[in-house]
Coordinates of C-alpha atoms in Angstrom, one line a residue:
Chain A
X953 CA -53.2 10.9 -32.5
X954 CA -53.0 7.3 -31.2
X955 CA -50.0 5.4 -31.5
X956 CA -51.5 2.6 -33.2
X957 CA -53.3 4.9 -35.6
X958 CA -50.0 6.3 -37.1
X959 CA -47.5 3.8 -36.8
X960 CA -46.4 3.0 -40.5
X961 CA -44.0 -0.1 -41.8
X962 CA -41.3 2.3 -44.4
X963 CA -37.8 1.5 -44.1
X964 CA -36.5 3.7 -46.1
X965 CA -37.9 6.8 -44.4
X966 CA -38.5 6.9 -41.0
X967 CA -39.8 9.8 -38.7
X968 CA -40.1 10.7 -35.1
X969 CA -43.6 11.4 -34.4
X970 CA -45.3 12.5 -30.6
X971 CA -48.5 10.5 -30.0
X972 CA -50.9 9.5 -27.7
X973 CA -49.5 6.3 -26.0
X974 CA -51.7 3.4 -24.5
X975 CA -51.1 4.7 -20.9
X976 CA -52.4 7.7 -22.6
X977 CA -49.3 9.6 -22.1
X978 CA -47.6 11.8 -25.1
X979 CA -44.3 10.9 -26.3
X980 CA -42.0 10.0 -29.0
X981 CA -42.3 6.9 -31.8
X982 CA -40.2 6.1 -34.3
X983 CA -42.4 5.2 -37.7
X984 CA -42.3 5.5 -41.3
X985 CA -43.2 8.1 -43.3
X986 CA -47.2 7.7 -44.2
X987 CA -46.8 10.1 -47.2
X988 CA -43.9 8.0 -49.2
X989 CA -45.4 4.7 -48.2
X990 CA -48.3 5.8 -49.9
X991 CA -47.7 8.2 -52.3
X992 CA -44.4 8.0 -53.6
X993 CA -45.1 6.4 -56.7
X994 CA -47.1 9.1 -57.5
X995 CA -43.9 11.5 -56.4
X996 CA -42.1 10.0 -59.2
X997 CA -44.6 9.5 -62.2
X998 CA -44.8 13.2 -61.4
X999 CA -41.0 13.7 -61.5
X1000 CA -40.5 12.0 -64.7
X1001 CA -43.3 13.8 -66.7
X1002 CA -42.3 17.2 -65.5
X1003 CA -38.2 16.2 -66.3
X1004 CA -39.6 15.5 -69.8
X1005 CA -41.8 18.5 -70.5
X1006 CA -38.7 20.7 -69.4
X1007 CA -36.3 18.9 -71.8
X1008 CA -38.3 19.1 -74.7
X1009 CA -38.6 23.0 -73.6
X1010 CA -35.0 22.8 -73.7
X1011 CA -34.5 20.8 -77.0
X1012 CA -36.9 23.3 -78.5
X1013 CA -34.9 26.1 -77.0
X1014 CA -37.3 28.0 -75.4
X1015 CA -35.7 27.5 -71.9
X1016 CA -32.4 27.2 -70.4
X1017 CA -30.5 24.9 -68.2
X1018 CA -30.3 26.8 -66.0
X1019 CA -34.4 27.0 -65.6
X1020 CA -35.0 23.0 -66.2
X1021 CA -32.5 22.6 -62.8
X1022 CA -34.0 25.3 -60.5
X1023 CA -37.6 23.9 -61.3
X1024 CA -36.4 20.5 -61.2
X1025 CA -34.8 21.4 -57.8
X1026 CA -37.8 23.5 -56.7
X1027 CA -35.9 26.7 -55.6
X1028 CA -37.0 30.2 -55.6
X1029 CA -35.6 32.6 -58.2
X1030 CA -34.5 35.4 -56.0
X1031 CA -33.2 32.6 -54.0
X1032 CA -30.9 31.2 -56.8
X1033 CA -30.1 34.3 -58.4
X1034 CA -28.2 35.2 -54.5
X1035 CA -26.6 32.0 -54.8
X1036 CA -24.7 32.7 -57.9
X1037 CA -24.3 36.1 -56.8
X1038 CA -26.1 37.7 -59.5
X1039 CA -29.5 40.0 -59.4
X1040 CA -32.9 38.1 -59.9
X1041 CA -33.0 40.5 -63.4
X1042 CA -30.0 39.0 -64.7
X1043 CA -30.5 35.8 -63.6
X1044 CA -34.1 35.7 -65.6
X1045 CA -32.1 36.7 -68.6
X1046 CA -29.7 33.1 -68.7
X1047 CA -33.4 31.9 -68.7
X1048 CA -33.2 32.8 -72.0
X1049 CA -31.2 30.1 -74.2
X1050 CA -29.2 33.0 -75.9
X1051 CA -28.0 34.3 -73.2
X1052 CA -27.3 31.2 -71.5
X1053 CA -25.2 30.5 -74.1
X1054 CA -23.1 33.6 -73.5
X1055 CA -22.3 32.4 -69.8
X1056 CA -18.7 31.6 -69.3
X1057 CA -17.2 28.6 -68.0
X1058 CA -16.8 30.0 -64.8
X1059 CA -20.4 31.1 -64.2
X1060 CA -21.2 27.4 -65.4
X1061 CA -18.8 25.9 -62.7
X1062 CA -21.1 28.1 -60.2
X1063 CA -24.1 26.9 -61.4
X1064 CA -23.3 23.2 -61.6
X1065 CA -21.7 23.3 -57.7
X1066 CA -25.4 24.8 -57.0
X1067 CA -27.3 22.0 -58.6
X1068 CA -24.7 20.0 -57.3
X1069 CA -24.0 18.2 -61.0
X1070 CA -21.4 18.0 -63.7
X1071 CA -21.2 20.3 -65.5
X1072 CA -21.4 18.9 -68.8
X1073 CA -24.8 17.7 -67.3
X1074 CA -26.0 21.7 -68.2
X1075 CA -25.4 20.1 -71.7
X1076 CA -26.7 16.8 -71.9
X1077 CA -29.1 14.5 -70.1
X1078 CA -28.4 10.6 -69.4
X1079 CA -31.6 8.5 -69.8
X1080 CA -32.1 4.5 -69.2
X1081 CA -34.5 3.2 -70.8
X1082 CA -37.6 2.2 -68.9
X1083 CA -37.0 -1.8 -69.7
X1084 CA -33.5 -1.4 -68.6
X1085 CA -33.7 0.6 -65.3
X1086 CA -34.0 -2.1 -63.0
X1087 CA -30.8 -3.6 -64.6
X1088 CA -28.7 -0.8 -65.2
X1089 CA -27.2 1.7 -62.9
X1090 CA -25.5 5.1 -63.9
X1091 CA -22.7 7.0 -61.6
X1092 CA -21.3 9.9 -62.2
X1093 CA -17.8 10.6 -60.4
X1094 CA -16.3 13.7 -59.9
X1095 CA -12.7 14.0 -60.5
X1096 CA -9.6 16.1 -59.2
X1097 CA -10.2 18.2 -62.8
X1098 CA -13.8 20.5 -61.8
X1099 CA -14.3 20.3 -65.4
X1100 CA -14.0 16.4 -66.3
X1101 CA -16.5 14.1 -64.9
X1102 CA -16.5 10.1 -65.3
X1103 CA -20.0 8.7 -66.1
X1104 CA -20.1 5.0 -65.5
X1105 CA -23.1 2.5 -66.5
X1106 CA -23.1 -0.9 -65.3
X1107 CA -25.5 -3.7 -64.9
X1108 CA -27.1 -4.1 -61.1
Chain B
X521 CA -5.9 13.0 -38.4
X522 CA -9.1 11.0 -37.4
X523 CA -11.3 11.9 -34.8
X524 CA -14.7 10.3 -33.4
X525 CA -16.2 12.4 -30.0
X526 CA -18.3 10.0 -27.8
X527 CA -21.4 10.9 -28.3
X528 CA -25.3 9.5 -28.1
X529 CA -26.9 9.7 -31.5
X530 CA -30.7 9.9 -31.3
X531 CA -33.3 10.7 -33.8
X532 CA -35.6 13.6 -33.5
X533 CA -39.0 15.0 -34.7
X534 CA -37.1 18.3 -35.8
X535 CA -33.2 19.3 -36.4
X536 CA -32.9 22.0 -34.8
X537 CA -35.1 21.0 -31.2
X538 CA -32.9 17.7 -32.1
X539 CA -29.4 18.7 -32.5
X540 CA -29.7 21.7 -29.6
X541 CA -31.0 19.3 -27.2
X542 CA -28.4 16.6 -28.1
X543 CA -25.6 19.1 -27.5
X544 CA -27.3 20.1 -24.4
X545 CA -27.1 16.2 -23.1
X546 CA -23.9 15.5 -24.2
X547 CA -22.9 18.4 -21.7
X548 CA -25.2 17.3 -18.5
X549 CA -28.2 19.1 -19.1
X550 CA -31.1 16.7 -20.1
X551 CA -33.9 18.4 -21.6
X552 CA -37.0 17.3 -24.0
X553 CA -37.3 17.9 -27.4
X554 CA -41.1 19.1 -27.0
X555 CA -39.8 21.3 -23.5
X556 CA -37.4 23.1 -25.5
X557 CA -39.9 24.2 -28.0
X558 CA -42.2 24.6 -25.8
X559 CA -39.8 27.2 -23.6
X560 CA -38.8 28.5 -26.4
X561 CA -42.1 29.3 -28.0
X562 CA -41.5 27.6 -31.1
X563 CA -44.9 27.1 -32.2
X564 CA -46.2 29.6 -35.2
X565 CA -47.8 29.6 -38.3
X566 CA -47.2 31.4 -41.1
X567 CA -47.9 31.9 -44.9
X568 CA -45.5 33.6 -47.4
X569 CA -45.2 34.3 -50.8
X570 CA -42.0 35.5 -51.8
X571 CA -40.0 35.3 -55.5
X572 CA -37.2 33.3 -52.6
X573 CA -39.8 30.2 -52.5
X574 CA -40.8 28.2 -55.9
X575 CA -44.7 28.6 -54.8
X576 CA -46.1 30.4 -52.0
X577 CA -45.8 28.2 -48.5
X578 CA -46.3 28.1 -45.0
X579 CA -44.5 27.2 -41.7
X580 CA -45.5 26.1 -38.6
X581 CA -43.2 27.2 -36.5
X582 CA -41.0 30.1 -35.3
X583 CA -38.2 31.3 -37.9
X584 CA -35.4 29.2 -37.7
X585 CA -32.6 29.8 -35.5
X586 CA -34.9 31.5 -32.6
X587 CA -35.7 28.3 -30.5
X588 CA -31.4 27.8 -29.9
X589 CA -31.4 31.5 -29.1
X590 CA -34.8 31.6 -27.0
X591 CA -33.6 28.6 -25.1
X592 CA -30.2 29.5 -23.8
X593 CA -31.2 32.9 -23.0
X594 CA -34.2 31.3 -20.8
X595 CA -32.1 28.8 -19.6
X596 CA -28.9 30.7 -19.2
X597 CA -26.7 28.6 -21.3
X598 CA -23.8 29.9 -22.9
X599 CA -23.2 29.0 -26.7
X600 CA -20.0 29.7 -28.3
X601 CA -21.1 30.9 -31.8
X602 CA -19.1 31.3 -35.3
X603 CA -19.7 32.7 -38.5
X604 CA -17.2 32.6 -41.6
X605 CA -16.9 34.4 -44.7
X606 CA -13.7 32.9 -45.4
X607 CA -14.9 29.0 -46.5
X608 CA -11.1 27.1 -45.1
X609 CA -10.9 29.2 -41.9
X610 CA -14.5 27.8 -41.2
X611 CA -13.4 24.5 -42.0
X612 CA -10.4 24.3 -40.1
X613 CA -12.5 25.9 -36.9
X614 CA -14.5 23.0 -37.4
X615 CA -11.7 20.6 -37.2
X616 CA -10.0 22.5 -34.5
X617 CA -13.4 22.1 -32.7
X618 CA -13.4 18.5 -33.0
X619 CA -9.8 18.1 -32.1
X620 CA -10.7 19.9 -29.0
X621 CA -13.5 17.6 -28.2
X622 CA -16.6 19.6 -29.4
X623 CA -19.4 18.0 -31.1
X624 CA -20.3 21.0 -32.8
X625 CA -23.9 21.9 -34.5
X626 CA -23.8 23.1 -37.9
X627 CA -26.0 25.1 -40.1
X628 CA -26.4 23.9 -43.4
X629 CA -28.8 23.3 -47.1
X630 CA -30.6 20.0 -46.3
X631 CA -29.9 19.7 -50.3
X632 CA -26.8 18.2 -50.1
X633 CA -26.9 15.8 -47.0
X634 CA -26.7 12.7 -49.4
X635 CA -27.2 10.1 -46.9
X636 CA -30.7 10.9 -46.7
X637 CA -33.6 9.6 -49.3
X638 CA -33.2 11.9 -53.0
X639 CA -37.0 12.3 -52.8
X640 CA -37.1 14.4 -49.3
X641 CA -33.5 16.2 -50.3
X642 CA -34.5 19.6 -51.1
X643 CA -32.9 23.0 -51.0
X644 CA -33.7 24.5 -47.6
X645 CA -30.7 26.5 -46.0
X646 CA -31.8 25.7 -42.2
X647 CA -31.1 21.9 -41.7
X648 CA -29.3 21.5 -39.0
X649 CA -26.9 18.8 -38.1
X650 CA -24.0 17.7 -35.0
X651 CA -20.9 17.1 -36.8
X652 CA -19.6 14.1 -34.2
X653 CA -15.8 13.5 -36.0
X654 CA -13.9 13.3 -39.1
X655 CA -12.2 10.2 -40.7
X656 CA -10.3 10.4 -43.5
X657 CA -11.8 13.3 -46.1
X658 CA -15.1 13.1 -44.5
X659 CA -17.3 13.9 -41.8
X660 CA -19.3 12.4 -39.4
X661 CA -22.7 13.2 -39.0
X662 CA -25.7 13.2 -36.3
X663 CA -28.7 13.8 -37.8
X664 CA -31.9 14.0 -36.1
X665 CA -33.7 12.7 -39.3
X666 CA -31.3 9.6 -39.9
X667 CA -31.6 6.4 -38.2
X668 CA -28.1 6.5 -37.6
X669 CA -25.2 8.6 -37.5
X670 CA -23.4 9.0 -41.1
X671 CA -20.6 10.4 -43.2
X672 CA -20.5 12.9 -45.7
X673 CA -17.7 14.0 -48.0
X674 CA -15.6 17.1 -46.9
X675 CA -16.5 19.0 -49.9
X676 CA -20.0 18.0 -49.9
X677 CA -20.2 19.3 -46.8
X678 CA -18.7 22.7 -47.4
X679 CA -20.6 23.2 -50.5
X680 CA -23.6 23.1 -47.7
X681 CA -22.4 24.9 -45.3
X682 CA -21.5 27.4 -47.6
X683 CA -24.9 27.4 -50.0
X684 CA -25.5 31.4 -50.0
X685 CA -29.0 32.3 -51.0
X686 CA -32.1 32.7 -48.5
X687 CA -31.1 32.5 -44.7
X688 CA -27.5 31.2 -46.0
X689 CA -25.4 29.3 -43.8
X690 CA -22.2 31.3 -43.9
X691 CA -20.7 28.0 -42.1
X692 CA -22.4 28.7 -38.6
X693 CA -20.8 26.6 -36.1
X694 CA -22.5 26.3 -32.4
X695 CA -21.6 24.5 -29.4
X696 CA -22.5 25.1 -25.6
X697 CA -19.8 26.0 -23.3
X698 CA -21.7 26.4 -19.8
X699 CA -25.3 24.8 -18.6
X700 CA -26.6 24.3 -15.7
X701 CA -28.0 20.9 -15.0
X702 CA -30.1 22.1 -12.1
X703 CA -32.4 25.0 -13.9
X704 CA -35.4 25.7 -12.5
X705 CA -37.8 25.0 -15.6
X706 CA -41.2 26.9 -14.0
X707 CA -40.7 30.2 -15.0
X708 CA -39.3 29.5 -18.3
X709 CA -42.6 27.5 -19.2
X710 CA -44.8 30.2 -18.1
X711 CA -42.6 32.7 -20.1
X712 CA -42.8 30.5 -23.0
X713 CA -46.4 30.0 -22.9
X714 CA -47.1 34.0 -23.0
X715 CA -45.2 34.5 -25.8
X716 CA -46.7 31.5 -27.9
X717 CA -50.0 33.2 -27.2
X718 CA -48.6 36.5 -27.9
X719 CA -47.1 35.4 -31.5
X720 CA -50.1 33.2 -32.3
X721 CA -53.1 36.2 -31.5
X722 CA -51.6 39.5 -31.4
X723 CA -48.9 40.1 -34.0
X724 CA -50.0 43.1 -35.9
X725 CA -49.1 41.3 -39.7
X726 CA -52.3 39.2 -41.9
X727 CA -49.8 36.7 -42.5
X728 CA -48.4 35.5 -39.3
X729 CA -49.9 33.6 -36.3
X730 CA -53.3 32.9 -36.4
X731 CA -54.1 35.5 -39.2
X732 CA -51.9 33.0 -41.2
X733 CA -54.2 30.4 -40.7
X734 CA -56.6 32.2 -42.4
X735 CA -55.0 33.7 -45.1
X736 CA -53.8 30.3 -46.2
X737 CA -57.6 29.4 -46.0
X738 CA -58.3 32.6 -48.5
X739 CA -55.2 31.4 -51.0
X740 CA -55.2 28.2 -51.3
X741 CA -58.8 28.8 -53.5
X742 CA -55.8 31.1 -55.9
X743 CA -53.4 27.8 -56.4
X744 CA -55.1 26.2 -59.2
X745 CA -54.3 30.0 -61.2
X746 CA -50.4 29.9 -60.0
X747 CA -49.6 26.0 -61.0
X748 CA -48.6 24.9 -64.4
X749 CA -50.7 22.3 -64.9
X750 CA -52.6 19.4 -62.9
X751 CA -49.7 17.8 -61.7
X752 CA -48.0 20.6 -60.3
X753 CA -51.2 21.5 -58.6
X754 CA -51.4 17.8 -57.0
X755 CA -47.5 18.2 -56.3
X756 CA -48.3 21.5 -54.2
X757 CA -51.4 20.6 -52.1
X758 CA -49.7 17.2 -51.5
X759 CA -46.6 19.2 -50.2
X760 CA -49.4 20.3 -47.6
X761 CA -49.0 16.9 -46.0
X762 CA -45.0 17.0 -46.4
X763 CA -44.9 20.6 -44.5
X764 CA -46.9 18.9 -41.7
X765 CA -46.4 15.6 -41.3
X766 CA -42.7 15.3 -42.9
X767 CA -40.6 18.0 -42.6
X768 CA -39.3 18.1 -39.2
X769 CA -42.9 18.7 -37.2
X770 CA -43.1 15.3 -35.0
X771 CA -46.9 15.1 -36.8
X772 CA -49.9 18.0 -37.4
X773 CA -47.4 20.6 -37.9
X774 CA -46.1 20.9 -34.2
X775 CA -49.3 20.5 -32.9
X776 CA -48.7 17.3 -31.4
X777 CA -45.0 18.3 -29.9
X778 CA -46.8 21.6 -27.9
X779 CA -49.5 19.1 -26.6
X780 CA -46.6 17.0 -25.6
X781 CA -44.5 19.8 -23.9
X782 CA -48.1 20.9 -22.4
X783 CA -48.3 17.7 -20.9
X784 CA -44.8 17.9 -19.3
X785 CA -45.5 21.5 -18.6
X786 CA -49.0 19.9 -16.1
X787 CA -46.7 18.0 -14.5
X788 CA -44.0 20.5 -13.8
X789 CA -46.1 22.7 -12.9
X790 CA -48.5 20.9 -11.3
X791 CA -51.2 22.5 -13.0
X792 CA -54.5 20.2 -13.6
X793 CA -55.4 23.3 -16.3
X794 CA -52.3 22.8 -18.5
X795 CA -53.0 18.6 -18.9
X796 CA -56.8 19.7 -20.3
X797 CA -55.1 22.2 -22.8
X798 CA -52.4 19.7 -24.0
X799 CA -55.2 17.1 -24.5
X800 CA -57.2 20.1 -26.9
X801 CA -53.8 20.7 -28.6
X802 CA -53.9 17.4 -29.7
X803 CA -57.3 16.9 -30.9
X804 CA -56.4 20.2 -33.0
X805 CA -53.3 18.8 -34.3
X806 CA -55.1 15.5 -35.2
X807 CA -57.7 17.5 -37.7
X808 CA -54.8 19.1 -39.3
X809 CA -53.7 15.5 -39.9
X810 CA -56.8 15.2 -41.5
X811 CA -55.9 17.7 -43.8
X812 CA -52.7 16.3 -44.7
X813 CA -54.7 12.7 -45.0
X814 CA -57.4 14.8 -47.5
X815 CA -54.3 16.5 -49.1
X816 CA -52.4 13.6 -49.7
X817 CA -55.6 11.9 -51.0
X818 CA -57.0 14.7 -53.1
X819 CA -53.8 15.3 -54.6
X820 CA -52.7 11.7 -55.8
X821 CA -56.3 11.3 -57.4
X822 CA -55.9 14.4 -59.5
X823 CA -59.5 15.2 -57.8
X824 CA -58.8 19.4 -57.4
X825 CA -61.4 20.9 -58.7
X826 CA -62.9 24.2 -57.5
X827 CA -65.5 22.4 -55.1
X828 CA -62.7 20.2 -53.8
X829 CA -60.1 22.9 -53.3
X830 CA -62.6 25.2 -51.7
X831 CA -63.2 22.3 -49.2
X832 CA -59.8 21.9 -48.2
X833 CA -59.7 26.2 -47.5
X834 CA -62.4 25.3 -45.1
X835 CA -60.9 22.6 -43.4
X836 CA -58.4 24.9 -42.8
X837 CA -60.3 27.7 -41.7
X838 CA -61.5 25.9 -39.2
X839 CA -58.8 25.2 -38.0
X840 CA -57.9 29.2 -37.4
X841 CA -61.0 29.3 -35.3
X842 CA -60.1 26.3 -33.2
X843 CA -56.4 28.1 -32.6
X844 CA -58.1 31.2 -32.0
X845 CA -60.0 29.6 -29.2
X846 CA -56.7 27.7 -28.0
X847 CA -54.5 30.3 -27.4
X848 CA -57.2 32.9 -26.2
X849 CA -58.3 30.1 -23.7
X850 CA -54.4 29.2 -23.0
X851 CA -53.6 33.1 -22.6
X852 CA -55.7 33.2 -19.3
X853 CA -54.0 30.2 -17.7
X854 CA -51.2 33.0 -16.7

């Protein structure tokens, strides 16, 4: 691959890639990532449709938390279920709602650090409106309490 | 108490050719990103399906971890190496390290390094990362895949270093204690050549190597049966370009690093063979950027139908014939 054939303007991601050079040797550029300066629009049309067809999953309770985070997250099952320390079996049960809901706050605590959120976020989702999103901004802060988290909204 | 080592932050196709080489600099031994993968016969292919992944995958190189191994024991370097089960006694290693003047590579889940873009963040337990200093409650980092070095939060940094799961961390801590600047790089090259050949054409597995190739060709036709719905089909054959092009390959999954290290390898070597095989490495890796180009494309217009899927498999097919003919044509160069 030529240089000139691959280099990409993206600022927010940039990549080394080895290409062909003018003096046609091979070495290292620095360029932006083709893929999000494309596509990564796409990436988050995507993101939001599949975040809303899991919560309505969960609203409906046919799915847990627990589920909506490690497909949000794209992890493997046996993967998570080593994580928490528990066996891939069990963990498929606390896919369940009614047995998620049997989970002490403990086991929640372990989840959350995994998914790296509050955990009150295993029980409720923040949403800005679509018109608002350029203007608002949401932070969540953790605090010396592992239980109690600060959300903030402010305007941009 | 604060610390900040002296040390030359550079970016790099991949972390772990990246952070090793770094390390290896920052000591007097100046090596190349694509020499140390090519030495260390990094270049692979692979497909897996496996209840540990979300959907089945593929890599593109060796499994991670072996190109730091492969390379000290070619090049005789000696790396000090830790492992913790107990979470403070790794962190305080780590700050003893630092106090001591180590820059100190790190295994950890790429999840969690939060100075990087959300959209590339996922969980993948074998990022790895130069931990350069500390300053007040966090760290400072040196990663290949940021422009510039950066700081992450003590517990942040724990939590990955400390993920558990698939290939878990359990806080591995590496630096090199003795190199030698003068190694003779000849018959390291040759040795590392062999083996890529080896692992590419004669592993006895239908996964691995070339057979991978190929067996991706054959299941990629099954995706449309193991996604959800459209999106999450366009979502996996796009991650086709990300596995290549994006994740730590330097472009065409590798391809274009080997044809790089090739080319060193000529000059080393002073072998008029090795510059004609680099130059058909790279013509290989630049039809696998095709496929990423067709992936990407395919995938954002929703266009993955049977026809269109089935096209893709034999894109990549062909590909497994042109490796095929690579490393059976590169075998008899020694």
């Amino acid at each position: 691959m030529k240089e000139k054939d691959l280099y990409v303007e993206f600022e927010p991601q940039k990549l080394v890639y080895y290409v062909e050079k003018d003096d046609k040797s091979y070495g290292p550029i620095i360029s932006g990532s083709q893929l999000s300066a494309n596509y990564l629009d796409d990436f988050w049309i995507k993101r939001r449709n599949l975040e809303k067809k899991l919560r309505k999953r969960i609203i409906a309770n046919e799915i847990s938390p627990v589920f909506y985070y490690m497909t949000l997250q794209e992890m493997g099952p046996k993967d998570l279920a080593s994580r928490i320390g528990i066996s891939y079996l069990k963990l498929k049960r606390i896919f369940n709602p009614e047995h998620f809901k049997k989970l002490k706050v403990e086991k929640l605590t372990v989840l959350a650090d995994i998914f790296n959120i509050p955990v009150s976020n295993l029980f409720q989702t923040f949403l800005i409106k679509d018109d608002d999103r350029e203007k608002l901004v949401l932070e969540q802060e953790t605090t010396e309490n592992e239980l109690y988290h600060i959300t903030k909204v402010s305007v941009k | 108490m604060d610390t900040k080592i002296d040390f030359q932050h550079k970016m790099s196709a991949h972390c772990e050719t990246g952070t090793l080489t770094s390390l290896l600099s920052n000591v007097g031994l100046e090596i190349t990103e694509p020499m140390a993968f090519g030495i260390s016969h990094g270049i692979f292919f692979g497909y897996f399906k496996s209840k540990n992944f979300p959907f089945p995958t593929f890599i593109v190189r060796s499994r991670p971890g072996e190109i730091r191994e492969k390379l000290s024991n070619a090049l005789k370097i000696e790396l000090k190496r830790f492992k913790f089960k107990n979470q403070e006694e790794g962190m305080q290693k780590l700050d003893s390290l630092l106090d001591e003047g180590h820059v100190v590579g790190t295994q950890v889940d790429f999840f969690y390094m939060d100075y990087l873009p959300e959209w590339i963040r996922v969980h993948n337990n074998v990022h790895f990362v130069n931990i350069i200093g500390k300053k007040d409650t966090d760290y400072i980092v040196s990663d290949s895949y940021h422009q510039r070095t950066a700081n992450i939060n003590s517990s942040l940094l724990k939590k990955a270093r400390w993920a558990g799961g698939y290939m878990a961390p359990n806080g591995f801590l590496y630096y090199p204690l003795k190199v030698n600047p003068d190694v003779d790089l000849k018959k390291p090259i040759i040795n590392g050549i062999k083996k890529a050949c080896r692992n590419m054409l004669n592993i006895p597995i239908p996964f691995l190597g070339v057979k991978g190739i190929y067996k991706f060709a054959d299941k990629i036709n099954t995706w449309p049966q193991l996604t959800r719905d459209i999106e999450h089909l366009s979502h996996e054959i796009m991650k086709i370009n990300i596995l290549l092009e994006d994740q730590g390959t330097g472009g065409a999954g590798f391809r274009y690093m080997y044809a790089t290290f090739l080319k060193q390898a000529s000059n080393i070597l002073n072998n008029p063979v090795l510059n004609e095989m680099s130059e058909r490495i790279m013509e290989i890796g630049d039809d696998w950027r095709n496929i990423s180009y067709f992936a990407a494309k395919i995938g954002k217009n929703r266009d993955l139908g049977a026809n269109r899927i089935k096209e893709l498999s034999e894109l990549i097919r062909k590909q497994g014939d042109a490796e095929k003919k690579f490393f059976t044509d590169l075998k008899k160069v020694y």
